[in-house]
Amino acid sequence: MDIRTLQYFLAIAKEESITKAAETLNMTQPPLSRQMKDLEQELGKQLFIRGSKKIVLTEDGKLLRKRAEELVALMDKTVIELTSNNAKITGDILIAAGETENIAYLANIAKALGEKYPEIHYHLFSGDSNYVKDRLDNGLVDFGLVIGTVDISKYEYIKLPVSDSWGVIMQRSSELAAFDSIRSEQLQNKPILMSYQSATNSDILDWLEKGDPNPNVIATYNLAYNASVFVKRGFGYMLCLDNILDTSPESGLIFRPVSPPMQADMFIIWKRHQMFGKAAGAFLDAIKESTRS
């Protein structure tokens, strides 16, 4: 099994048809079918269910698709790094980040670096902390941006000189909207939405449990937007970081900080012993210089 075979497999998984995949790959159908039969024999697994109208992946096929996407992405990233022009700093920087307005801190660094090295390009991937760390662990991104509630002990990291504020998102018509800040006891017996990570072990969970030892956490989320739609429909109160959702009067939502105030620190993280390409190395140097000043 090689990278080319995995690329063929991914094309079939995307098109759900060997015929269409062959057209996309500019090859004929028989050798592509033979490649896939050889792949199934090599792995000892059935990867496709061949229906009358389309091809569907088996559970083993779905697992291979996930791994193949990671391997192909890693190979593409490696080729870019190795073939970049040694005479100047060029290349791609891949960043995975959670939802935070403080991504602006990295944006400012990227803008300044881009003025010096205009051939650096950035690729941003958004997801929760598990997604960020998974992409780092698999070598699919160079850096991750996470908040301080995440375990970063196995990574190299820099604490950024910015932070987010914890608070409660609610309907503007909510009874608690009349308060300037929210104490934990005010949420006693109230339906609560929390991020998946915060609901298991975090400072904000400790704050919540001071007011209610058995809080009514009725939902968890990994990205905030969909959870906010639930809140708009009166589903509950959402513990969230500030400035990541629209809480303008037109939104129907309002943000109130928790009391006492709680800040969430921001960290840029990367794999230990990571060997960076020229572009990513220059970006890291710029972050270090920025945090020293």
mmCIF file with all atom_site columns, C-alpha atoms in Angstrom, residues 81-182:
data_model
loop_
_atom_site.group_PDB
_atom_site.id
_atom_site.type_symbol
_atom_site.label_atom_id
_atom_site.label_alt_id
_atom_site.label_comp_id
_atom_site.label_asym_id
_atom_site.label_entity_id
_atom_site.label_seq_id
_atom_site.pdbx_PDB_ins_code
_atom_site.Cartn_x
_atom_site.Cartn_y
_atom_site.Cartn_z
_atom_site.occupancy
_atom_site.B_iso_or_equiv
_atom_site.pdbx_formal_charge
_atom_site.auth_seq_id
_atom_site.auth_comp_id
_atom_site.auth_asym_id
_atom_site.auth_atom_id
_atom_site.pdbx_PDB_model_num
ATOM 1   C CA . GLU A 1 81  ? 8.436   21.878 2.990  1.00 0.00 ? 81  GLU A CA 1
ATOM 2   C CA . LEU A 1 82  ? 11.135  19.989 1.075  1.00 0.00 ? 82  LEU A CA 1
ATOM 3   C CA . THR A 1 83  ? 10.593  21.713 -2.252 1.00 0.00 ? 83  THR A CA 1
ATOM 4   C CA . SER A 1 84  ? 10.379  25.278 -0.954 1.00 0.00 ? 84  SER A CA 1
ATOM 5   C CA . ASN A 1 85  ? 12.976  27.720 -2.264 1.00 0.00 ? 85  ASN A CA 1
ATOM 6   C CA . ASN A 1 86  ? 15.989  27.650 0.072  1.00 0.00 ? 86  ASN A CA 1
ATOM 7   C CA . ALA A 1 87  ? 17.017  31.171 -0.957 1.00 0.00 ? 87  ALA A CA 1
ATOM 8   C CA . LYS A 1 88  ? 13.996  32.771 0.661  1.00 0.00 ? 88  LYS A CA 1
ATOM 9   C CA . ILE A 1 89  ? 11.358  31.966 3.255  1.00 0.00 ? 89  ILE A CA 1
ATOM 10  C CA . THR A 1 90  ? 8.277   30.553 1.578  1.00 0.00 ? 90  THR A CA 1
ATOM 11  C CA . GLY A 1 91  ? 5.806   27.829 2.356  1.00 0.00 ? 91  GLY A CA 1
ATOM 12  C CA . ASP A 1 92  ? 2.633   27.005 4.242  1.00 0.00 ? 92  ASP A CA 1
ATOM 13  C CA . ILE A 1 93  ? 1.823   27.388 7.938  1.00 0.00 ? 93  ILE A CA 1
ATOM 14  C CA . LEU A 1 94  ? -0.980  25.192 9.260  1.00 0.00 ? 94  LEU A CA 1
ATOM 15  C CA . ILE A 1 95  ? -2.804  26.259 12.420 1.00 0.00 ? 95  ILE A CA 1
ATOM 16  C CA . ALA A 1 96  ? -5.628  24.486 14.247 1.00 0.00 ? 96  ALA A CA 1
ATOM 17  C CA . ALA A 1 97  ? -7.558  26.636 16.696 1.00 0.00 ? 97  ALA A CA 1
ATOM 18  C CA . GLY A 1 98  ? -10.549 26.639 18.972 1.00 0.00 ? 98  GLY A CA 1
ATOM 19  C CA . GLU A 1 99  ? -13.143 29.378 18.878 1.00 0.00 ? 99  GLU A CA 1
ATOM 20  C CA . THR A 1 100 ? -11.689 32.584 20.286 1.00 0.00 ? 100 THR A CA 1
ATOM 21  C CA . GLU A 1 101 ? -11.506 36.214 19.242 1.00 0.00 ? 101 GLU A CA 1
ATOM 22  C CA . ASN A 1 102 ? -7.872  36.107 20.330 1.00 0.00 ? 102 ASN A CA 1
ATOM 23  C CA . ILE A 1 103 ? -6.949  34.381 17.097 1.00 0.00 ? 103 ILE A CA 1
ATOM 24  C CA . ALA A 1 104 ? -6.550  38.063 16.163 1.00 0.00 ? 104 ALA A CA 1
ATOM 25  C CA . TYR A 1 105 ? -3.263  38.037 18.095 1.00 0.00 ? 105 TYR A CA 1
ATOM 26  C CA . LEU A 1 106 ? -1.872  35.452 15.672 1.00 0.00 ? 106 LEU A CA 1
ATOM 27  C CA . ALA A 1 107 ? -3.451  37.283 12.740 1.00 0.00 ? 107 ALA A CA 1
ATOM 28  C CA . ASN A 1 108 ? -1.466  40.415 13.605 1.00 0.00 ? 108 ASN A CA 1
ATOM 29  C CA . ILE A 1 109 ? 1.753   38.399 13.758 1.00 0.00 ? 109 ILE A CA 1
ATOM 30  C CA . ALA A 1 110 ? 0.926   36.747 10.429 1.00 0.00 ? 110 ALA A CA 1
ATOM 31  C CA . LYS A 1 111 ? 0.231   40.130 8.835  1.00 0.00 ? 111 LYS A CA 1
ATOM 32  C CA . ALA A 1 112 ? 3.566   41.569 9.975  1.00 0.00 ? 112 ALA A CA 1
ATOM 33  C CA . LEU A 1 113 ? 5.430   38.445 8.860  1.00 0.00 ? 113 LEU A CA 1
ATOM 34  C CA . GLY A 1 114 ? 3.635   38.533 5.516  1.00 0.00 ? 114 GLY A CA 1
ATOM 35  C CA . GLU A 1 115 ? 4.952   42.022 4.832  1.00 0.00 ? 115 GLU A CA 1
ATOM 36  C CA . LYS A 1 116 ? 8.474   40.653 5.196  1.00 0.00 ? 116 LYS A CA 1
ATOM 37  C CA . TYR A 1 117 ? 7.874   37.272 3.538  1.00 0.00 ? 117 TYR A CA 1
ATOM 38  C CA . PRO A 1 118 ? 4.909   37.626 1.160  1.00 0.00 ? 118 PRO A CA 1
ATOM 39  C CA . GLU A 1 119 ? 5.154   34.062 -0.138 1.00 0.00 ? 119 GLU A CA 1
ATOM 40  C CA . ILE A 1 120 ? 4.137   32.497 3.183  1.00 0.00 ? 120 ILE A CA 1
ATOM 41  C CA . HIS A 1 121 ? 0.590   31.141 3.125  1.00 0.00 ? 121 HIS A CA 1
ATOM 42  C CA . TYR A 1 122 ? -1.647  30.174 6.039  1.00 0.00 ? 122 TYR A CA 1
ATOM 43  C CA . HIS A 1 123 ? -4.203  27.394 6.429  1.00 0.00 ? 123 HIS A CA 1
ATOM 44  C CA . LEU A 1 124 ? -6.608  27.578 9.371  1.00 0.00 ? 124 LEU A CA 1
ATOM 45  C CA . PHE A 1 125 ? -8.529  24.628 10.788 1.00 0.00 ? 125 PHE A CA 1
ATOM 46  C CA . SER A 1 126 ? -11.230 25.176 13.413 1.00 0.00 ? 126 SER A CA 1
ATOM 47  C CA . GLY A 1 127 ? -12.410 22.709 16.028 1.00 0.00 ? 127 GLY A CA 1
ATOM 48  C CA . ASP A 1 128 ? -12.481 21.932 19.717 1.00 0.00 ? 128 ASP A CA 1
ATOM 49  C CA . SER A 1 129 ? -9.345  21.166 21.751 1.00 0.00 ? 129 SER A CA 1
ATOM 50  C CA . ASN A 1 130 ? -9.519  17.432 21.004 1.00 0.00 ? 130 ASN A CA 1
ATOM 51  C CA . TYR A 1 131 ? -9.575  18.223 17.298 1.00 0.00 ? 131 TYR A CA 1
ATOM 52  C CA . VAL A 1 132 ? -6.634  20.624 17.686 1.00 0.00 ? 132 VAL A CA 1
ATOM 53  C CA . LYS A 1 133 ? -4.509  18.132 19.605 1.00 0.00 ? 133 LYS A CA 1
ATOM 54  C CA . ASP A 1 134 ? -5.423  15.259 17.277 1.00 0.00 ? 134 ASP A CA 1
ATOM 55  C CA . ARG A 1 135 ? -4.215  17.199 14.236 1.00 0.00 ? 135 ARG A CA 1
ATOM 56  C CA . LEU A 1 136 ? -1.024  18.153 16.082 1.00 0.00 ? 136 LEU A CA 1
ATOM 57  C CA . ASP A 1 137 ? -0.374  14.583 17.208 1.00 0.00 ? 137 ASP A CA 1
ATOM 58  C CA . ASN A 1 138 ? -0.792  13.304 13.650 1.00 0.00 ? 138 ASN A CA 1
ATOM 59  C CA . GLY A 1 139 ? 1.521   15.937 12.187 1.00 0.00 ? 139 GLY A CA 1
ATOM 60  C CA . LEU A 1 140 ? -1.246  17.574 10.153 1.00 0.00 ? 140 LEU A CA 1
ATOM 61  C CA . VAL A 1 141 ? -0.708  21.087 11.505 1.00 0.00 ? 141 VAL A CA 1
ATOM 62  C CA . ASP A 1 142 ? 2.256   23.034 12.813 1.00 0.00 ? 142 ASP A CA 1
ATOM 63  C CA . PHE A 1 143 ? 0.575   24.853 15.699 1.00 0.00 ? 143 PHE A CA 1
ATOM 64  C CA . GLY A 1 144 ? -2.520  24.725 17.848 1.00 0.00 ? 144 GLY A CA 1
ATOM 65  C CA . LEU A 1 145 ? -4.267  27.533 19.718 1.00 0.00 ? 145 LEU A CA 1
ATOM 66  C CA . VAL A 1 146 ? -6.031  26.350 22.881 1.00 0.00 ? 146 VAL A CA 1
ATOM 67  C CA . ILE A 1 147 ? -7.415  27.787 26.086 1.00 0.00 ? 147 ILE A CA 1
ATOM 68  C CA . GLY A 1 148 ? -5.881  27.099 29.491 1.00 0.00 ? 148 GLY A CA 1
ATOM 69  C CA . THR A 1 149 ? -8.411  24.462 30.578 1.00 0.00 ? 149 THR A CA 1
ATOM 70  C CA . VAL A 1 150 ? -6.790  21.983 28.165 1.00 0.00 ? 150 VAL A CA 1
ATOM 71  C CA . ASP A 1 151 ? -4.017  19.626 29.285 1.00 0.00 ? 151 ASP A CA 1
ATOM 72  C CA . ILE A 1 152 ? -0.950  20.749 27.329 1.00 0.00 ? 152 ILE A CA 1
ATOM 73  C CA . SER A 1 153 ? 1.683   18.965 29.418 1.00 0.00 ? 153 SER A CA 1
ATOM 74  C CA . LYS A 1 154 ? 2.985   16.872 26.522 1.00 0.00 ? 154 LYS A CA 1
ATOM 75  C CA . TYR A 1 155 ? 3.490   19.854 24.194 1.00 0.00 ? 155 TYR A CA 1
ATOM 76  C CA . GLU A 1 156 ? 5.862   22.750 23.862 1.00 0.00 ? 156 GLU A CA 1
ATOM 77  C CA . TYR A 1 157 ? 3.921   25.959 24.386 1.00 0.00 ? 157 TYR A CA 1
ATOM 78  C CA . ILE A 1 158 ? 3.952   29.712 24.774 1.00 0.00 ? 158 ILE A CA 1
ATOM 79  C CA . LYS A 1 159 ? 1.408   31.554 26.890 1.00 0.00 ? 159 LYS A CA 1
ATOM 80  C CA . LEU A 1 160 ? 0.053   34.438 24.874 1.00 0.00 ? 160 LEU A CA 1
ATOM 81  C CA . PRO A 1 161 ? -0.421  37.868 26.491 1.00 0.00 ? 161 PRO A CA 1
ATOM 82  C CA . VAL A 1 162 ? -4.177  37.720 25.869 1.00 0.00 ? 162 VAL A CA 1
ATOM 83  C CA . SER A 1 163 ? -7.103  36.019 27.575 1.00 0.00 ? 163 SER A CA 1
ATOM 84  C CA . ASP A 1 164 ? -10.834 35.458 27.196 1.00 0.00 ? 164 ASP A CA 1
ATOM 85  C CA . SER A 1 165 ? -13.549 36.096 29.773 1.00 0.00 ? 165 SER A CA 1
ATOM 86  C CA . TRP A 1 166 ? -16.002 33.443 30.896 1.00 0.00 ? 166 TRP A CA 1
ATOM 87  C CA . GLY A 1 167 ? -19.656 34.306 30.979 1.00 0.00 ? 167 GLY A CA 1
ATOM 88  C CA . VAL A 1 168 ? -23.210 33.186 30.316 1.00 0.00 ? 168 VAL A CA 1
ATOM 89  C CA . ILE A 1 169 ? -25.026 33.460 26.983 1.00 0.00 ? 169 ILE A CA 1
ATOM 90  C CA . MET A 1 170 ? -28.810 33.671 27.325 1.00 0.00 ? 170 MET A CA 1
ATOM 91  C CA . GLN A 1 171 ? -31.914 35.007 25.653 1.00 0.00 ? 171 GLN A CA 1
ATOM 92  C CA . ARG A 1 172 ? -32.314 38.750 25.992 1.00 0.00 ? 172 ARG A CA 1
ATOM 93  C CA . SER A 1 173 ? -35.748 38.074 27.495 1.00 0.00 ? 173 SER A CA 1
ATOM 94  C CA . SER A 1 174 ? -34.241 35.853 30.225 1.00 0.00 ? 174 SER A CA 1
ATOM 95  C CA . GLU A 1 175 ? -34.828 36.809 33.848 1.00 0.00 ? 175 GLU A CA 1
ATOM 96  C CA . LEU A 1 176 ? -31.050 36.810 34.433 1.00 0.00 ? 176 LEU A CA 1
ATOM 97  C CA . ALA A 1 177 ? -30.417 39.280 31.612 1.00 0.00 ? 177 ALA A CA 1
ATOM 98  C CA . ALA A 1 178 ? -31.302 42.104 34.021 1.00 0.00 ? 178 ALA A CA 1
ATOM 99  C CA . PHE A 1 179 ? -28.084 41.468 35.997 1.00 0.00 ? 179 PHE A CA 1
ATOM 100 C CA . ASP A 1 180 ? -24.690 42.924 35.031 1.00 0.00 ? 180 ASP A CA 1
ATOM 101 C CA . SER A 1 181 ? -22.925 39.692 36.020 1.00 0.00 ? 181 SER A CA 1
ATOM 102 C CA . ILE A 1 182 ? -24.000 36.203 37.026 1.00 0.00 ? 182 ILE A CA 1
#
